[in-house]
Coordinates of C-alpha atoms in Angstrom, one line a residue:
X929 CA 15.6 -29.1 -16.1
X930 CA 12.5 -30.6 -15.8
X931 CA 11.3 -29.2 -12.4
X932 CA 12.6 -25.9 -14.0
X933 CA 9.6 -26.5 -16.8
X934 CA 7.3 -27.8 -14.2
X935 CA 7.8 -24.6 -12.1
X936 CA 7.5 -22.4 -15.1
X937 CA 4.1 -23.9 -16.4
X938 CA 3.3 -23.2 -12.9
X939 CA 3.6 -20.4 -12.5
X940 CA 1.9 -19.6 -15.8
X941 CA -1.0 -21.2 -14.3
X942 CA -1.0 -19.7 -11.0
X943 CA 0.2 -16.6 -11.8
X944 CA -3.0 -14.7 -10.7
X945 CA -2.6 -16.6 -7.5
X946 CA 0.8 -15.0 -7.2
X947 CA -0.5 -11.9 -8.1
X948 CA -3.4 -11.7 -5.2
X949 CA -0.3 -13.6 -2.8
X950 CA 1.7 -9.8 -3.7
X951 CA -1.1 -7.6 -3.1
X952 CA -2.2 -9.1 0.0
X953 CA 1.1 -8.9 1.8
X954 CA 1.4 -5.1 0.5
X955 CA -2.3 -4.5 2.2
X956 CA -1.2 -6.3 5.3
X957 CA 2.2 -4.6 5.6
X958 CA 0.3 -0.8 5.3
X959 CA -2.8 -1.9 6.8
X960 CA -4.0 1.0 9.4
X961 CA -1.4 3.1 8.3
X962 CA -2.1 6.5 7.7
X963 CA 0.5 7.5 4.8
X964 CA 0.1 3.9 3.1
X965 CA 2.1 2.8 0.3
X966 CA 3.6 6.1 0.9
X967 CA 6.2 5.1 3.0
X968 CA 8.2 2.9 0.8
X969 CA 9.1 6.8 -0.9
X970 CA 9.8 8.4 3.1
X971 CA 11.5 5.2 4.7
X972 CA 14.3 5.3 2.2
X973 CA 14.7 9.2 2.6
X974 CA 14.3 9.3 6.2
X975 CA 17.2 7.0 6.8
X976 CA 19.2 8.2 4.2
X977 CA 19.1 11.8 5.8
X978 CA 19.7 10.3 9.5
X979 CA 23.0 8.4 7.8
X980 CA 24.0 11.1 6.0
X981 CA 24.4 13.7 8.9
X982 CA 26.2 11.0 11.2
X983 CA 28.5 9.7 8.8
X984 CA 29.0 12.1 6.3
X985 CA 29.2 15.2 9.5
X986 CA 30.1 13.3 12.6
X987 CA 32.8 10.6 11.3
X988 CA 33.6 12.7 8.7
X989 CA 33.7 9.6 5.8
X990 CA 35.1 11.8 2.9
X991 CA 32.4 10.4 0.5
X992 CA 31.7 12.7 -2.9
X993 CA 27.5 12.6 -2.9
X994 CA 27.6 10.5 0.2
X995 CA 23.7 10.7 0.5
X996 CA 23.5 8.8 -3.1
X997 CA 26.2 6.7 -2.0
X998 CA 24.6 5.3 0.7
X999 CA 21.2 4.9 -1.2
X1000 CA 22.7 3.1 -4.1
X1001 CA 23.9 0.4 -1.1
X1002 CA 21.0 0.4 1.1
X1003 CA 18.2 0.0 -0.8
X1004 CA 19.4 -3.2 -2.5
X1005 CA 20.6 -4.7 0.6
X1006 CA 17.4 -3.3 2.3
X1007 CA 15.3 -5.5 -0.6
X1008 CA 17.5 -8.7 0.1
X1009 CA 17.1 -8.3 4.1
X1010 CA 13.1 -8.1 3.5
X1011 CA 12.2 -9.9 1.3
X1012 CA 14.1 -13.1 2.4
X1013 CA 13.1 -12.5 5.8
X1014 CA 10.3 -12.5 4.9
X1015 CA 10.6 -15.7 2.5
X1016 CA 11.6 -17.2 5.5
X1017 CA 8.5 -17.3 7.4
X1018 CA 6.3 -18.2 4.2
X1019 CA 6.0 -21.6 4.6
X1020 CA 5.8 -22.4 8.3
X1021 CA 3.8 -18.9 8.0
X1022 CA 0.7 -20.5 5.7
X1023 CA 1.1 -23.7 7.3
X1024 CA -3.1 -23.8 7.1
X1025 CA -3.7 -22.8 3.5
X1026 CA -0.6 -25.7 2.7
X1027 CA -2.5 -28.2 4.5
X1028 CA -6.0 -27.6 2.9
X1029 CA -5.6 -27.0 -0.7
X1030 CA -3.3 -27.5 -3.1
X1031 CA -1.0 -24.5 -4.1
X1032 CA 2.6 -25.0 -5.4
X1033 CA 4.5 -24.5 -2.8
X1034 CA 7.1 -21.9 -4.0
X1035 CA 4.6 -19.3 -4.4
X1036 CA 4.6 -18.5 -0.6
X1037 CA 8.2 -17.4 -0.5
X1038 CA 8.2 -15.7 -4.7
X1039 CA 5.1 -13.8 -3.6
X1040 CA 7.1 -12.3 -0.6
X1041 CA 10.1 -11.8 -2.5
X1042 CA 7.9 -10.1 -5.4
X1043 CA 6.2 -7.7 -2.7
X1044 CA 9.6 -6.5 -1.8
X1045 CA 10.3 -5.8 -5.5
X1046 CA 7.6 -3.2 -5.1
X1047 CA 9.3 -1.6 -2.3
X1048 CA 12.9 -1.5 -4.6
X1049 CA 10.9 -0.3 -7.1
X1050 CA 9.7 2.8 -4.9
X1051 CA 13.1 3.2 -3.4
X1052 CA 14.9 3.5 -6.7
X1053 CA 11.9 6.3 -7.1
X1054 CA 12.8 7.5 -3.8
X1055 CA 16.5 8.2 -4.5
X1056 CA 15.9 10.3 -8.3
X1057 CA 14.1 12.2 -6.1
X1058 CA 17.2 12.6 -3.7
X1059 CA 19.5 12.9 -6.7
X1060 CA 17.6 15.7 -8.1
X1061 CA 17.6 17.5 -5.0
X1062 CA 21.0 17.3 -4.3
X1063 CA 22.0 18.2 -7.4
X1064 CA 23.6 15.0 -8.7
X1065 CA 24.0 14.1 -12.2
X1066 CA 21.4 11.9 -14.2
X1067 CA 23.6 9.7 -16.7
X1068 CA 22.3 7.5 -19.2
X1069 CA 24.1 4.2 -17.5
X1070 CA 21.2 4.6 -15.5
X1071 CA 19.3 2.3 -17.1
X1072 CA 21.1 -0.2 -16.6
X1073 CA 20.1 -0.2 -13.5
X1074 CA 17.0 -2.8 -14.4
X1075 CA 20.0 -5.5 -14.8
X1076 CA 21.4 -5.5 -11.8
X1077 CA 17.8 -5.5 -10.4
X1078 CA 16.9 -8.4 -12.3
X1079 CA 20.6 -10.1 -10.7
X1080 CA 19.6 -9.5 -7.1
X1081 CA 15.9 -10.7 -7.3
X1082 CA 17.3 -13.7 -8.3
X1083 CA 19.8 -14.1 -5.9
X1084 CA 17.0 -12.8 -3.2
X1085 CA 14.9 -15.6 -4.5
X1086 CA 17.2 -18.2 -4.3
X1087 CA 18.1 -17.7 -1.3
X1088 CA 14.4 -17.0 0.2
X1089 CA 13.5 -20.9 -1.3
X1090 CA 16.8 -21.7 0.8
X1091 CA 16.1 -19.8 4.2
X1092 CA 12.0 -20.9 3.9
X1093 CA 13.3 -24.9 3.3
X1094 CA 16.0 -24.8 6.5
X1095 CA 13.4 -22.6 8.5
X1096 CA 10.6 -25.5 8.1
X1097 CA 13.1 -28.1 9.9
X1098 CA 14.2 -26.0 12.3
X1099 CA 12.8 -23.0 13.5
X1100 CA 16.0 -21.3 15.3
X1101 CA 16.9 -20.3 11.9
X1102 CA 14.8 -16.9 12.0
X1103 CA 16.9 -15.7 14.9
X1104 CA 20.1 -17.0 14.0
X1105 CA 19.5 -15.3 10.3
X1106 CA 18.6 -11.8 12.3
X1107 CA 22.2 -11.6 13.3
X1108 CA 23.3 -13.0 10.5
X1109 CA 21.7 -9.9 8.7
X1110 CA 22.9 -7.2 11.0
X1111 CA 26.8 -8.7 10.8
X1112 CA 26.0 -8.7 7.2
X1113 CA 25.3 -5.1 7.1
X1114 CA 28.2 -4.0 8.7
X1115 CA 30.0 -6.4 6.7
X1116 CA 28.9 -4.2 3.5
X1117 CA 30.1 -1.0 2.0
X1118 CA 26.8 0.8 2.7
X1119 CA 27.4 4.0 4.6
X1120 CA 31.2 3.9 4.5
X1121 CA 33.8 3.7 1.7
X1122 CA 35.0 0.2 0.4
X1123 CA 38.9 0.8 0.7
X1124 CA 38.2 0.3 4.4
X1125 CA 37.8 -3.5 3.7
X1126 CA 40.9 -3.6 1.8
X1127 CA 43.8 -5.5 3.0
X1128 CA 43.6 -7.9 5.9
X1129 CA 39.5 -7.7 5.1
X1130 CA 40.2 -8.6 1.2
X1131 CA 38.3 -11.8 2.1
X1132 CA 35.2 -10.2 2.7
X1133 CA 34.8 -8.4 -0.3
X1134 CA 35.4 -11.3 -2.1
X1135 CA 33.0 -13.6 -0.6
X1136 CA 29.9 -11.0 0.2
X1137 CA 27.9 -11.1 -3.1
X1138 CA 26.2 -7.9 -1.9
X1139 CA 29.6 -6.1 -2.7
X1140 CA 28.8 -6.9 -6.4
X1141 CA 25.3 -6.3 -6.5
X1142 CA 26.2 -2.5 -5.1
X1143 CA 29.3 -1.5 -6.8
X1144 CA 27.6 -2.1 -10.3
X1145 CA 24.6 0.0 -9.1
X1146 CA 26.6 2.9 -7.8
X1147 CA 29.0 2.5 -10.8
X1148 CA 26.0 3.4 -13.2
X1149 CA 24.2 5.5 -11.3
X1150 CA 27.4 7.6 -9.8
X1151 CA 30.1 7.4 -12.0
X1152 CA 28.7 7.0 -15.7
X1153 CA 30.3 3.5 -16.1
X1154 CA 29.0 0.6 -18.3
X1155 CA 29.9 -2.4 -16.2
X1156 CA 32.7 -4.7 -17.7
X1157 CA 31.4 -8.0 -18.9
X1158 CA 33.0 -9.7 -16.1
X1159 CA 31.1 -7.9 -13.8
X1160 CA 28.0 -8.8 -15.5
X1161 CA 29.0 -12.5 -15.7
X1162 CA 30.0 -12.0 -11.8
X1163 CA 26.3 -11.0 -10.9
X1164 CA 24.7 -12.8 -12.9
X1165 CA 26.5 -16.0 -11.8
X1166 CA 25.9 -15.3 -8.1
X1167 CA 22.1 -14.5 -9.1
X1168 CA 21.6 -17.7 -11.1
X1169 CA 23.7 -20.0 -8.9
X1170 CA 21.8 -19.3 -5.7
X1171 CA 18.5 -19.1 -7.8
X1172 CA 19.4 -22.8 -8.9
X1173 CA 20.5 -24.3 -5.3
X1174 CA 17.2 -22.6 -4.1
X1175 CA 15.0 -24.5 -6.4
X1176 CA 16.8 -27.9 -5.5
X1177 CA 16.7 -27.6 -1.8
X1178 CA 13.6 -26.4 -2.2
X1179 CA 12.0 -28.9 -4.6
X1180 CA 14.4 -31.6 -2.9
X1181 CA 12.2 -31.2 0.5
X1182 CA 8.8 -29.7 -0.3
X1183 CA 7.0 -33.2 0.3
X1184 CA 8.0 -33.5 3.4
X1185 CA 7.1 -29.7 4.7
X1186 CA 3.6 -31.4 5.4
X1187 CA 4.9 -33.1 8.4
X1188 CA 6.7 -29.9 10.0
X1189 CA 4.4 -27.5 9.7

């Protein structure tokens, strides 16, 4: 509790720090590109029309609005897979600025997991746009989509402080968390329909807190459905829980990423 209050005042004080942290990793990320910020709208919609027309045409995955279908899973896991790669690097990645002035250390990987907020944020945009397009309904559940945002930037966080800790003492962690990510992927109901997890698979759903995270976005974007409060409590859980291990590994080892970096 108390490094929880020590955090917050923190960040309170630092939060302008945080804020310049966010901006600068959006100017490096588009730096020299010609369309900009532009392409966190036309990343989401190119790959959504390359999925679409090889699963939804080629394998034939009978999917009702398959193009939103797949949006409502891949932008979420696409924010997780960024930004906590990204968190990741953020320590052994400012190893200078750590070692000549004093900034709380958990502001390297927020500010990378904040940046990649920005991204969702466009994405989200990115997939009205879609939805309008292809004709697919607008319901007012929608708006509940900020809640299940607000779930996996938590989790995304938590596990960012977690993967940026471990990646400090040993730096075969980036690769082994790239195929971590990609098993992950295909691991997750993204571009094909859950029942094929069902059954000798029932393990997976149960385990993968991206399952969770996706079936209460495309349950209030899709299909019109308030989420029950279990499912809240689920999410939120899983977003809180790995928020809290985060900040104790984290905090637990900070003093010593001196030495490592």
């Amino acid at each position: 509790m108390i490094k929880l209050k020590v955090m917050f005042s923190g960040f309170v004080k630092y939060q302008d720090l945080l804020y310049e942290l966010v901006v600068r990793d959006i100017k490096i990320r588009y730096r020299r590109s010609f369309l900009g910020l532009l392409w966190t709208l036309l990343n989401p919609i190119l790959m959504m029309a390359v999925i679409t027309l090889v699963f939804s045409h080629l394998f034939r995955f009978d999917i009702e609005n398959f193009a939103i279908y797949f949006f409502t899973g891949n932008i979420l896991f696409a924010f997780v897979a960024e930004s906590t790669t990204n968190a990741l690097y953020s320590i052994t990645g400012s190893g200078n600025l750590i070692k000549k002035v004093y900034i709380p250390k958990y502001l390297f990987p927020m500010s990378k997991v904040l940046s990649s907020v920005v991204n969702l944020f466009f994405s989200y945009i990115a997939m009205m746009l879609v939805m309008v397009f292809t004709g697919v309904s607008f319901h007012v559940t929608m708006i509940l989509s900020i809640i299940v945002m607000a779930y996996i930037i938590m989790f995304a966080l938590g596990l960012g402080l977690i993967l940026a800790t471990v990646m400090v003492f040993f730096r075969d962690t980036a690769h082994l968390y790239g195929v971590v990510t990609l098993a992950w992927m295909y691991l997750t109901p993204i571009f094909y329909p859950i029942s094929m997890l069902q059954g000798k698979l029932d393990i997976v759903l149960k385990i993968n807190p991206m399952v969770y995270f996706i079936t209460y976005l495309r349950n209030v974007v899709l299909y019109n459905m308030v989420p029950s409060m279990g499912e809240n409590l689920t999410c939120f859980g899983i977003g809180v829980g790995f928020l809290i291990v985060g900040l104790f590994v984290f905090y637990r080892n900070q003093d010593k990423f001196i030495l490592y970096i």
